[in-house]
PDB file of C-alpha atoms in Angstrom:
ATOM      1  CA  MET J  30     -24.229  -0.286  -7.709  1.00 35.00           C
ATOM      2  CA  GLY J  31     -23.050  -3.659  -8.867  1.00 37.00           C
ATOM      3  CA  GLY J  32     -20.129  -5.862  -9.864  1.00 42.00           C
ATOM      4  CA  GLY J  33     -17.924  -8.553  -8.326  1.00 55.00           C
ATOM      5  CA  LYS J  34     -16.838  -8.367  -4.702  1.00 72.00           C
ATOM      6  CA  MET J  35     -13.555  -9.087  -2.922  1.00 67.00           C
ATOM      7  CA  HIS J  36     -15.012  -8.616   0.581  1.00 62.00           C
ATOM      8  CA  ALA J  37     -18.291  -9.748   2.077  1.00 63.00           C
ATOM      9  CA  ASP J  38     -19.092  -6.202   3.271  1.00 69.00           C
ATOM     10  CA  GLU J  39     -17.899  -4.417   0.134  1.00 78.00           C
ATOM     11  CA  ILE J  40     -19.868  -1.637  -1.516  1.00 88.00           C
ATOM     12  CA  ASP J  41     -19.541  -1.541  -5.289  1.00 84.00           C
ATOM     13  CA  LEU J  42     -19.323   1.899  -6.853  1.00 91.00           C
ATOM     14  CA  ASP J  43     -19.690   3.089 -10.416  1.00 93.00           C
ATOM     15  CA  VAL J  44     -19.402   6.353 -12.328  1.00 97.00           C
ATOM     16  CA  SER J  45     -23.008   7.326 -11.648  1.00 96.00           C
ATOM     17  CA  ASP J  46     -22.427   7.135  -7.891  1.00 96.00           C
ATOM     18  CA  VAL J  47     -19.439   9.461  -8.144  1.00 97.00           C
ATOM     19  CA  ARG J  48     -21.316  11.911 -10.350  1.00 98.00           C
ATOM     20  CA  ARG J  49     -24.176  12.008  -7.828  1.00 97.00           C
ATOM     21  CA  LEU J  50     -21.855  12.646  -4.888  1.00 98.00           C
ATOM     22  CA  ILE J  51     -19.885  15.329  -6.731  1.00 98.00           C
ATOM     23  CA  ALA J  52     -23.009  17.107  -7.986  1.00 98.00           C
ATOM     24  CA  ALA J  53     -24.572  17.174  -4.535  1.00 98.00           C
ATOM     25  CA  GLN J  54     -21.512  18.199  -2.515  1.00 98.00           C
ATOM     26  CA  PHE J  55     -19.137  19.943  -4.937  1.00 98.00           C
ATOM     27  CA  PRO J  56     -21.361  21.335  -7.694  1.00 98.00           C
ATOM     28  CA  GLN J  57     -18.513  23.431  -9.091  1.00 98.00           C
ATOM     29  CA  TRP J  58     -17.147  20.169 -10.514  1.00 98.00           C
ATOM     30  CA  ALA J  59     -20.454  18.635 -11.589  1.00 98.00           C
ATOM     31  CA  ASP J  60     -19.769  19.088 -15.306  1.00 98.00           C
ATOM     32  CA  LEU J  61     -16.334  17.453 -15.261  1.00 98.00           C
ATOM     33  CA  PRO J  62     -16.003  13.991 -16.822  1.00 98.00           C
ATOM     34  CA  VAL J  63     -15.683  11.028 -14.458  1.00 98.00           C
ATOM     35  CA  GLU J  64     -13.709   7.927 -15.435  1.00 97.00           C
ATOM     36  CA  ARG J  65     -13.168   4.772 -13.419  1.00 95.00           C
ATOM     37  CA  ILE J  66      -9.509   3.905 -12.770  1.00 92.00           C
ATOM     38  CA  GLU J  67      -8.946   0.183 -13.053  1.00 83.00           C
ATOM     39  CA  SER J  68      -6.502  -1.094 -10.468  1.00 74.00           C
ATOM     40  CA  ALA J  69      -5.780  -4.051  -8.242  1.00 66.00           C
ATOM     41  CA  GLY J  70      -6.623  -1.983  -5.179  1.00 71.00           C
ATOM     42  CA  THR J  71      -8.672  -3.816  -2.595  1.00 76.00           C
ATOM     43  CA  ALA J  72      -9.969  -1.249  -0.109  1.00 84.00           C
ATOM     44  CA  ASN J  73     -10.866   1.804  -2.222  1.00 92.00           C
ATOM     45  CA  ALA J  74     -12.435   2.609  -5.578  1.00 93.00           C
ATOM     46  CA  MET J  75     -10.670   5.257  -7.671  1.00 94.00           C
ATOM     47  CA  PHE J  76     -12.093   7.572 -10.325  1.00 97.00           C
ATOM     48  CA  ARG J  77     -10.524  10.354 -12.356  1.00 97.00           C
ATOM     49  CA  LEU J  78     -12.362  13.666 -12.151  1.00 98.00           C
ATOM     50  CA  GLY J  79     -11.590  15.922 -15.075  1.00 98.00           C
ATOM     51  CA  GLY J  80      -7.902  16.034 -15.932  1.00 95.00           C
ATOM     52  CA  ALA J  81      -6.460  17.199 -12.638  1.00 97.00           C
ATOM     53  CA  MET J  82      -8.248  15.353  -9.829  1.00 98.00           C
ATOM     54  CA  ALA J  83      -8.921  11.864  -8.482  1.00 97.00           C
ATOM     55  CA  VAL J  84     -11.850  10.703  -6.347  1.00 97.00           C
ATOM     56  CA  ARG J  85     -11.139   7.957  -3.813  1.00 96.00           C
ATOM     57  CA  LEU J  86     -13.965   6.196  -2.016  1.00 96.00           C
ATOM     58  CA  PRO J  87     -13.672   3.432   0.593  1.00 95.00           C
ATOM     59  CA  ARG J  88     -15.258   0.150  -0.477  1.00 92.00           C
ATOM     60  CA  ILE J  89     -15.323  -1.300   3.031  1.00 91.00           C
ATOM     61  CA  ALA J  90     -15.886   0.041   6.526  1.00 90.00           C
ATOM     62  CA  GLY J  91     -12.314  -0.820   7.506  1.00 87.00           C
ATOM     63  CA  ALA J  92     -10.946   1.738   5.041  1.00 90.00           C
ATOM     64  CA  ALA J  93     -13.239   4.596   6.031  1.00 91.00           C
ATOM     65  CA  GLY J  94     -10.849   5.934   8.650  1.00 91.00           C
ATOM     66  CA  ASP J  95      -8.095   6.329   6.057  1.00 92.00           C
ATOM     67  CA  VAL J  96      -9.779   9.448   4.666  1.00 94.00           C
ATOM     68  CA  GLU J  97      -9.399  11.406   7.883  1.00 95.00           C
ATOM     69  CA  LYS J  98      -5.872  10.066   8.444  1.00 95.00           C
ATOM     70  CA  GLU J  99      -4.666  11.147   5.002  1.00 96.00           C
ATOM     71  CA  HIS J 100      -6.301  14.568   5.309  1.00 96.00           C
ATOM     72  CA  ARG J 101      -4.619  15.122   8.659  1.00 96.00           C
ATOM     73  CA  TRP J 102      -1.165  13.730   8.025  1.00 97.00           C
ATOM     74  CA  LEU J 103      -0.273  13.942   4.336  1.00 97.00           C
ATOM     75  CA  PRO J 104      -0.083  17.763   4.249  1.00 96.00           C
ATOM     76  CA  ARG J 105       2.241  17.591   7.272  1.00 96.00           C
ATOM     77  CA  LEU J 106       4.470  14.846   5.882  1.00 98.00           C
ATOM     78  CA  ALA J 107       4.635  15.951   2.231  1.00 97.00           C
ATOM     79  CA  PRO J 108       7.164  18.823   2.631  1.00 97.00           C
ATOM     80  CA  SER J 109       9.721  16.399   4.114  1.00 98.00           C
ATOM     81  CA  LEU J 110       9.418  13.751   1.405  1.00 98.00           C
ATOM     82  CA  PRO J 111      11.511  13.591  -1.788  1.00 98.00           C
ATOM     83  CA  VAL J 112       8.661  12.625  -4.135  1.00 98.00           C
ATOM     84  CA  ALA J 113       5.042  13.609  -4.543  1.00 98.00           C
ATOM     85  CA  VAL J 114       2.304  12.139  -2.356  1.00 98.00           C
ATOM     86  CA  PRO J 115      -1.467  12.585  -2.708  1.00 96.00           C
ATOM     87  CA  VAL J 116      -2.677  16.123  -2.008  1.00 91.00           C
ATOM     88  CA  PRO J 117      -6.127  16.070  -0.371  1.00 94.00           C
ATOM     89  CA  LEU J 118      -8.299  18.830  -1.822  1.00 97.00           C
ATOM     90  CA  VAL J 119     -11.691  18.266  -0.194  1.00 98.00           C
ATOM     91  CA  LYS J 120     -13.365  15.686   1.992  1.00 97.00           C
ATOM     92  CA  GLY J 121     -16.770  14.403   0.964  1.00 98.00           C
ATOM     93  CA  MET J 122     -19.424  13.286   3.406  1.00 97.00           C
ATOM     94  CA  PRO J 123     -21.713  10.241   3.493  1.00 96.00           C
ATOM     95  CA  ASP J 124     -25.202  10.505   2.040  1.00 94.00           C
ATOM     96  CA  GLU J 125     -28.303   8.325   2.071  1.00 93.00           C
ATOM     97  CA  ASP J 126     -26.768   5.903  -0.458  1.00 94.00           C
ATOM     98  CA  TYR J 127     -23.098   5.957   0.511  1.00 96.00           C
ATOM     99  CA  PRO J 128     -22.151   5.479   4.191  1.00 96.00           C
ATOM    100  CA  TRP J 129     -18.581   6.785   4.635  1.00 96.00           C
ATOM    101  CA  PRO J 130     -16.377   9.860   4.157  1.00 97.00           C
ATOM    102  CA  TRP J 131     -14.574  10.050   0.816  1.00 97.00           C
ATOM    103  CA  ALA J 132     -12.077  12.428  -0.737  1.00 97.00           C
ATOM    104  CA  VAL J 133     -10.919  14.299  -3.812  1.00 98.00           C
ATOM    105  CA  TYR J 134      -7.179  14.561  -4.432  1.00 97.00           C
ATOM    106  CA  ARG J 135      -4.933  16.246  -6.928  1.00 97.00           C
ATOM    107  CA  TRP J 136      -4.173  13.878  -9.807  1.00 97.00           C
ATOM    108  CA  LEU J 137      -0.647  12.442  -9.876  1.00 96.00           C
ATOM    109  CA  ASP J 138       0.824  11.337 -13.191  1.00 94.00           C
ATOM    110  CA  GLY J 139       2.980   8.245 -13.458  1.00 95.00           C
ATOM    111  CA  GLU J 140       2.965   4.530 -14.144  1.00 95.00           C
ATOM    112  CA  THR J 141       3.059   1.643 -11.704  1.00 95.00           C
ATOM    113  CA  PRO J 142       6.171  -0.529 -12.131  1.00 94.00           C
ATOM    114  CA  ALA J 143       6.202  -3.942 -13.762  1.00 90.00           C
ATOM    115  CA  VAL J 144       8.915  -5.677 -11.755  1.00 84.00           C
ATOM    116  CA  GLY J 145      10.417  -7.558 -14.692  1.00 82.00           C
ATOM    117  CA  ARG J 146      10.469  -4.487 -16.931  1.00 89.00           C
ATOM    118  CA  ILE J 147      12.058  -1.742 -14.818  1.00 94.00           C
ATOM    119  CA  ALA J 148      14.509   0.133 -17.015  1.00 91.00           C
ATOM    120  CA  GLU J 149      16.996   1.088 -14.278  1.00 94.00           C
ATOM    121  CA  PRO J 150      16.238  -0.979 -11.174  1.00 96.00           C
ATOM    122  CA  GLY J 151      19.328   0.248  -9.348  1.00 97.00           C
ATOM    123  CA  ARG J 152      18.195   3.854  -9.601  1.00 97.00           C
ATOM    124  CA  LEU J 153      14.687   2.914  -8.498  1.00 97.00           C
ATOM    125  CA  ALA J 154      16.165   1.072  -5.505  1.00 98.00           C
ATOM    126  CA  LYS J 155      17.978   4.232  -4.422  1.00 98.00           C
ATOM    127  CA  ASP J 156      14.857   6.353  -4.984  1.00 98.00           C
ATOM    128  CA  LEU J 157      12.786   4.024  -2.821  1.00 98.00           C
ATOM    129  CA  ALA J 158      15.465   4.010  -0.134  1.00 98.00           C
ATOM    130  CA  GLU J 159      15.528   7.815  -0.138  1.00 98.00           C
ATOM    131  CA  PHE J 160      11.761   7.920   0.345  1.00 98.00           C
ATOM    132  CA  VAL J 161      11.811   5.349   3.168  1.00 98.00           C
ATOM    133  CA  ALA J 162      14.678   7.108   4.921  1.00 98.00           C
ATOM    134  CA  ALA J 163      13.029  10.533   4.623  1.00 98.00           C
ATOM    135  CA  LEU J 164       9.757   9.226   6.026  1.00 98.00           C
ATOM    136  CA  ARG J 165      11.565   7.604   8.939  1.00 98.00           C
ATOM    137  CA  ARG J 166      13.327  10.877   9.833  1.00 98.00           C
ATOM    138  CA  ILE J 167      10.076  12.819  10.321  1.00 98.00           C
ATOM    139  CA  ASP J 168       9.206  13.603  13.934  1.00 98.00           C
ATOM    140  CA  PRO J 169       6.852  10.832  15.126  1.00 97.00           C
ATOM    141  CA  ALA J 170       5.196  12.958  17.816  1.00 96.00           C
ATOM    142  CA  ASP J 171       1.443  12.278  18.020  1.00 96.00           C
ATOM    143  CA  GLY J 172       1.565   9.937  15.030  1.00 97.00           C
ATOM    144  CA  PRO J 173      -0.949   7.058  14.925  1.00 97.00           C
ATOM    145  CA  ALA J 174       0.075   3.418  15.042  1.00 98.00           C
ATOM    146  CA  SER J 175       0.510   1.916  11.606  1.00 98.00           C
ATOM    147  CA  TYR J 176      -1.973  -0.656  10.339  1.00 96.00           C
ATOM    148  CA  ARG J 177       1.074  -2.953  10.500  1.00 97.00           C
ATOM    149  CA  SER J 178       2.475  -1.834  13.855  1.00 97.00           C
ATOM    150  CA  GLU J 179       2.392  -5.227  15.568  1.00 97.00           C
ATOM    151  CA  PRO J 180       5.550  -7.320  16.079  1.00 96.00           C
ATOM    152  CA  LEU J 181       6.066 -10.217  13.691  1.00 97.00           C
ATOM    153  CA  ALA J 182       5.344 -12.695  16.473  1.00 97.00           C
ATOM    154  CA  ALA J 183       1.764 -11.421  16.610  1.00 97.00           C
ATOM    155  CA  ARG J 184       1.308 -12.687  13.040  1.00 98.00           C
ATOM    156  CA  ASP J 185       2.587 -16.179  13.793  1.00 98.00           C
ATOM    157  CA  ALA J 186      -0.734 -18.023  14.006  1.00 98.00           C
ATOM    158  CA  THR J 187      -2.249 -16.445  10.894  1.00 98.00           C
ATOM    159  CA  THR J 188       0.955 -16.879   8.877  1.00 98.00           C
ATOM    160  CA  ARG J 189       1.261 -20.565   9.761  1.00 98.00           C
ATOM    161  CA  ALA J 190      -2.429 -21.051   8.959  1.00 98.00           C
ATOM    162  CA  ALA J 191      -1.869 -19.457   5.539  1.00 98.00           C
ATOM    163  CA  ILE J 192       1.117 -21.733   4.866  1.00 98.00           C
ATOM    164  CA  GLU J 193      -1.027 -24.759   5.665  1.00 98.00           C
ATOM    165  CA  GLU J 194      -3.970 -23.575   3.580  1.00 97.00           C
ATOM    166  CA  LEU J 195      -1.730 -22.811   0.590  1.00 98.00           C
ATOM    167  CA  ARG J 196       0.394 -25.973   0.761  1.00 96.00           C
ATOM    168  CA  SER J 197      -0.801 -27.010  -2.708  1.00 96.00           C
ATOM    169  CA  VAL J 198       0.681 -23.849  -4.261  1.00 96.00           C
ATOM    170  CA  VAL J 199       3.474 -22.902  -1.805  1.00 97.00           C
ATOM    171  CA  ASP J 200       6.321 -25.096  -0.550  1.00 97.00           C
ATOM    172  CA  PRO J 201       5.229 -25.394   3.092  1.00 98.00           C
ATOM    173  CA  GLY J 202       8.614 -26.545   4.365  1.00 98.00           C
ATOM    174  CA  ALA J 203      10.534 -23.690   2.756  1.00 98.00           C
ATOM    175  CA  ALA J 204       7.912 -21.166   3.858  1.00 98.00           C
ATOM    176  CA  ALA J 205       8.047 -22.407   7.455  1.00 98.00           C
ATOM    177  CA  VAL J 206      11.850 -22.227   7.523  1.00 98.00           C
ATOM    178  CA  ALA J 207      11.839 -18.655   6.171  1.00 98.00           C
ATOM    179  CA  TRP J 208       9.146 -17.610   8.604  1.00 98.00           C
ATOM    180  CA  GLU J 209      10.927 -19.085  11.607  1.00 98.00           C
ATOM    181  CA  ALA J 210      14.146 -17.317  10.590  1.00 98.00           C
ATOM    182  CA  ALA J 211      12.278 -14.017  10.590  1.00 98.00           C
ATOM    183  CA  LEU J 212      10.723 -14.734  13.978  1.00 98.00           C
ATOM    184  CA  GLY J 213      14.177 -15.466  15.346  1.00 98.00           C
ATOM    185  CA  ALA J 214      15.630 -12.119  14.289  1.00 98.00           C
ATOM    186  CA  PRO J 215      16.190  -9.567  17.071  1.00 97.00           C
ATOM    187  CA  ALA J 216      13.340  -7.093  17.466  1.00 95.00           C
ATOM    188  CA  TRP J 217      13.627  -3.435  16.478  1.00 95.00           C
ATOM    189  CA  PRO J 218      15.352  -1.815  19.492  1.00 93.00           C
ATOM    190  CA  GLY J 219      14.339   1.772  18.852  1.00 94.00           C
ATOM    191  CA  PRO J 220      11.136   3.802  19.093  1.00 96.00           C
ATOM    192  CA  ALA J 221       8.454   3.420  16.443  1.00 98.00           C
ATOM    193  CA  VAL J 222       8.995   5.563  13.344  1.00 98.00           C
ATOM    194  CA  TRP J 223       6.856   6.679  10.416  1.00 98.00           C
ATOM    195  CA  ILE J 224       6.295   3.904   7.876  1.00 98.00           C
ATOM    196  CA  HIS J 225       4.197   3.698   4.744  1.00 98.00           C
ATOM    197  CA  ALA J 226       3.715  -0.031   5.427  1.00 98.00           C
ATOM    198  CA  ASP J 227       2.330  -0.953   1.998  1.00 97.00           C
ATOM    199  CA  LEU J 228       5.072  -0.321  -0.564  1.00 98.00           C
ATOM    200  CA  GLN J 229       3.646  -2.527  -3.299  1.00 96.00           C
ATOM    201  CA  PRO J 230       3.763  -1.978  -7.081  1.00 95.00           C
ATOM    202  CA  GLY J 231       0.284  -0.440  -7.145  1.00 94.00           C
ATOM    203  CA  ASN J 232       1.288   2.184  -4.602  1.00 96.00           C
ATOM    204  CA  VAL J 233       4.348   3.636  -6.334  1.00 97.00           C
ATOM    205  CA  LEU J 234       4.426   5.684  -9.527  1.00 97.00           C
ATOM    206  CA  LEU J 235       7.316   6.059 -11.952  1.00 97.00           C
ATOM    207  CA  ALA J 236       8.137   8.743 -14.511  1.00 96.00           C
ATOM    208  CA  ASP J 237      10.989   8.134 -16.955  1.00 92.00           C
ATOM    209  CA  GLY J 238      12.027   5.159 -14.851  1.00 90.00           C
ATOM    210  CA  ARG J 239      12.416   7.162 -11.626  1.00 95.00           C
ATOM    211  CA  LEU J 240      10.185   7.166  -8.590  1.00 98.00           C
ATOM    212  CA  SER J 241       7.835  10.131  -9.001  1.00 98.00           C
ATOM    213  CA  ALA J 242       5.158   9.534  -6.356  1.00 98.00           C
ATOM    214  CA  VAL J 243       4.053   7.230  -3.568  1.00 98.00           C
ATOM    215  CA  ILE J 244       0.311   6.826  -3.073  1.00 96.00           C
ATOM    216  CA  ASP J 245      -2.239   5.066  -0.851  1.00 95.00           C
ATOM    217  CA  PHE J 246      -1.237   5.883   2.705  1.00 96.00           C
ATOM    218  CA  GLY J 247      -4.015   3.845   4.278  1.00 94.00           C
ATOM    219  CA  CYS J 248      -1.487   1.795   6.279  1.00 96.00           C
ATOM    220  CA  LEU J 249       0.529   4.872   7.281  1.00 98.00           C
ATOM    221  CA  GLY J 250       1.604   5.267  10.865  1.00 98.00           C
ATOM    222  CA  LEU J 251       4.312   4.431  13.374  1.00 98.00           C
ATOM    223  CA  GLY J 252       5.992   1.040  13.502  1.00 98.00           C
ATOM    224  CA  ASP J 253       9.134  -0.997  12.923  1.00 98.00           C
ATOM    225  CA  PRO J 254      11.075   0.498   9.968  1.00 98.00           C
ATOM    226  CA  ALA J 255      11.679  -3.050   8.720  1.00 98.00           C
ATOM    227  CA  VAL J 256       8.081  -3.135   7.468  1.00 98.00           C
ATOM    228  CA  ASP J 257       8.988  -0.781   4.611  1.00 98.00           C
ATOM    229  CA  LEU J 258      11.705  -3.195   3.490  1.00 98.00           C
ATOM    230  CA  ILE J 259       8.921  -5.220   1.839  1.00 98.00           C
ATOM    231  CA  ALA J 260       9.582  -3.023  -1.203  1.00 98.00           C
ATOM    232  CA  ALA J 261      12.722  -5.104  -1.810  1.00 98.00           C
ATOM    233  CA  TRP J 262      10.587  -8.128  -2.697  1.00 98.00           C
ATOM    234  CA  TYR J 263       7.368  -6.453  -3.816  1.00 98.00           C
ATOM    235  CA  VAL J 264       8.778  -3.773  -6.129  1.00 97.00           C
ATOM    236  CA  LEU J 265      12.404  -4.555  -6.952  1.00 97.00           C
ATOM    237  CA  PRO J 266      14.003  -7.378  -8.929  1.00 96.00           C
ATOM    238  CA  ALA J 267      16.630  -9.496  -7.188  1.00 97.00           C
ATOM    239  CA  GLU J 268      19.603  -7.635  -8.671  1.00 96.00           C
ATOM    240  CA  ALA J 269      18.474  -4.313  -7.136  1.00 97.00           C
ATOM    241  CA  ARG J 270      17.748  -5.482  -3.597  1.00 97.00           C
ATOM    242  CA  GLY J 271      21.346  -5.089  -2.488  1.00 97.00           C
ATOM    243  CA  ALA J 272      21.400  -1.448  -3.580  1.00 97.00           C
ATOM    244  CA  PHE J 273      18.175  -0.810  -1.665  1.00 98.00           C
ATOM    245  CA  ARG J 274      19.570  -2.410   1.475  1.00 98.00           C
ATOM    246  CA  SER J 275      22.921  -0.634   1.215  1.00 97.00           C
ATOM    247  CA  ALA J 276      21.313   2.748   0.727  1.00 97.00           C
ATOM    248  CA  LEU J 277      19.288   2.237   3.911  1.00 96.00           C
ATOM    249  CA  GLU J 278      22.203   0.675   5.832  1.00 92.00           C
ATOM    250  CA  ARG J 279      19.929  -2.031   7.239  1.00 90.00           C
ATOM    251  CA  ASP J 280      21.519  -4.704   9.414  1.00 95.00           C
ATOM    252  CA  ASP J 281      20.895  -8.439   9.171  1.00 97.00           C
ATOM    253  CA  ALA J 282      18.146  -8.380  11.814  1.00 97.00           C
ATOM    254  CA  ALA J 283      16.151  -5.654  10.060  1.00 97.00           C
ATOM    255  CA  TRP J 284      16.557  -7.351   6.695  1.00 98.00           C
ATOM    256  CA  GLU J 285      15.351 -10.668   8.125  1.00 98.00           C
ATOM    257  CA  ARG J 286      12.322  -8.993   9.692  1.00 98.00           C
ATOM    258  CA  GLY J 287      11.569  -7.230   6.409  1.00 98.00           C
ATOM    259  CA  ARG J 288      11.772 -10.559   4.591  1.00 98.00           C
ATOM    260  CA  GLY J 289       9.380 -12.006   7.149  1.00 98.00           C
ATOM    261  CA  TRP J 290       6.952  -9.140   6.699  1.00 98.00           C
ATOM    262  CA  ALA J 291       7.002  -9.598   2.918  1.00 98.00           C
ATOM    263  CA  LEU J 292       6.345 -13.318   3.270  1.00 98.00           C
ATOM    264  CA  SER J 293       3.567 -12.943   5.836  1.00 98.00           C
ATOM    265  CA  ILE J 294       1.752 -10.211   3.900  1.00 98.00           C
ATOM    266  CA  ALA J 295       2.028 -12.067   0.594  1.00 98.00           C
ATOM    267  CA  LEU J 296       0.770 -15.328   2.096  1.00 98.00           C
ATOM    268  CA  ASP J 297      -2.207 -13.535   3.600  1.00 97.00           C
ATOM    269  CA  GLU J 298      -2.970 -11.775   0.313  1.00 96.00           C
ATOM    270  CA  LEU J 299      -2.709 -14.948  -1.742  1.00 97.00           C
ATOM    271  CA  ARG J 300      -5.009 -16.810   0.627  1.00 96.00           C
ATOM    272  CA  TYR J 301      -7.582 -14.004   0.641  1.00 92.00           C
ATOM    273  CA  TYR J 302      -7.520 -12.833  -2.981  1.00 91.00           C
ATOM    274  CA  ARG J 303      -6.624 -15.875  -5.079  1.00 92.00           C
ATOM    275  CA  ASP J 304     -10.231 -16.295  -6.280  1.00 88.00           C
ATOM    276  CA  THR J 305     -11.300 -12.639  -6.405  1.00 87.00           C
ATOM    277  CA  ASN J 306      -8.331 -10.489  -7.454  1.00 90.00           C
ATOM    278  CA  PRO J 307      -6.045 -12.171 -10.007  1.00 91.00           C
ATOM    279  CA  VAL J 308      -3.590  -9.262 -10.130  1.00 91.00           C
ATOM    280  CA  MET J 309      -3.100  -9.163  -6.371  1.00 93.00           C
ATOM    281  CA  ALA J 310      -2.830 -12.943  -6.229  1.00 94.00           C
ATOM    282  CA  SER J 311      -0.211 -12.950  -8.988  1.00 95.00           C
ATOM    283  CA  ILE J 312       1.875 -10.340  -7.173  1.00 96.00           C
ATOM    284  CA  ALA J 313       1.633 -12.328  -3.949  1.00 97.00           C
ATOM    285  CA  ARG J 314       2.778 -15.522  -5.680  1.00 97.00           C
ATOM    286  CA  ARG J 315       5.775 -13.712  -7.138  1.00 97.00           C
ATOM    287  CA  VAL J 316       6.723 -12.216  -3.775  1.00 98.00           C
ATOM    288  CA  ILE J 317       6.512 -15.574  -2.013  1.00 98.00           C
ATOM    289  CA  HIS J 318       8.697 -17.122  -4.697  1.00 98.00           C
ATOM    290  CA  ALA J 319      11.212 -14.248  -4.405  1.00 98.00           C
ATOM    291  CA  VAL J 320      11.400 -14.562  -0.626  1.00 98.00           C
ATOM    292  CA  LEU J 321      11.836 -18.324  -0.682  1.00 98.00           C
ATOM    293  CA  THR J 322      14.316 -18.528  -3.569  1.00 97.00           C
ATOM    294  CA  GLY J 323      16.113 -15.176  -3.521  1.00 96.00           C
ATOM    295  CA  THR J 324      15.181 -14.574  -7.171  1.00 94.00           C
TER     296      THR J 324
END
């Protein structure tokens, strides 16, 4: 195992590690080719297994619980969603060289969106809204809390610290004003609902310009539906945000909270990944700029 690290406790994985795990635990697939999937993902390593499967392995201890969560909940949520989501096939176990559960999924075709090159952003906005709305309608009984289930106010100290640390690359005055506006918005008055909570470009797949799949449900759980509005700034260009909001019928308070979530997450990502993950840092910079300027 080797390579650069984004986290102090990260385990690096390569093709030989995946081949060893597959051969030992699922020998029926031992002869299939294994190919690393390059992505900006930060918590898991992804490999293609043959032509029809993907292997996903946590890189850090904090992501290890996502395997069990996806195996439990994705089969229950999938029938109610309008696009494909990962289908867990088998769950792998730790061994003497790899410490956490891991999983094999059915392969999902599609391309991640490049925000400035979306062919029909209005249609994508409506597709994303349909997914968010469908997820929210699912019965929340017994659902776990989302990774991002806390109220915005709980992120105040870390968000202000990020603004201060990034003052050389982010307008601190504009960021503080936007953040305070989000904090001042009325809280979500209803019960917690299902949210994906990480609708970023790397977690949505397009086919022929339409949303075809949503992946990486590591942040899945119950929370404020405004969290999923981050897609407006993370995935969509400015001209499509209105269509996304209209399709979801979100009021001013929800929109302001969603804007605050997008800003807080992007600031945290830029602070953490600016020296280790150029793709993630670039996305975070763009989101911050979009939130602060409306472009």
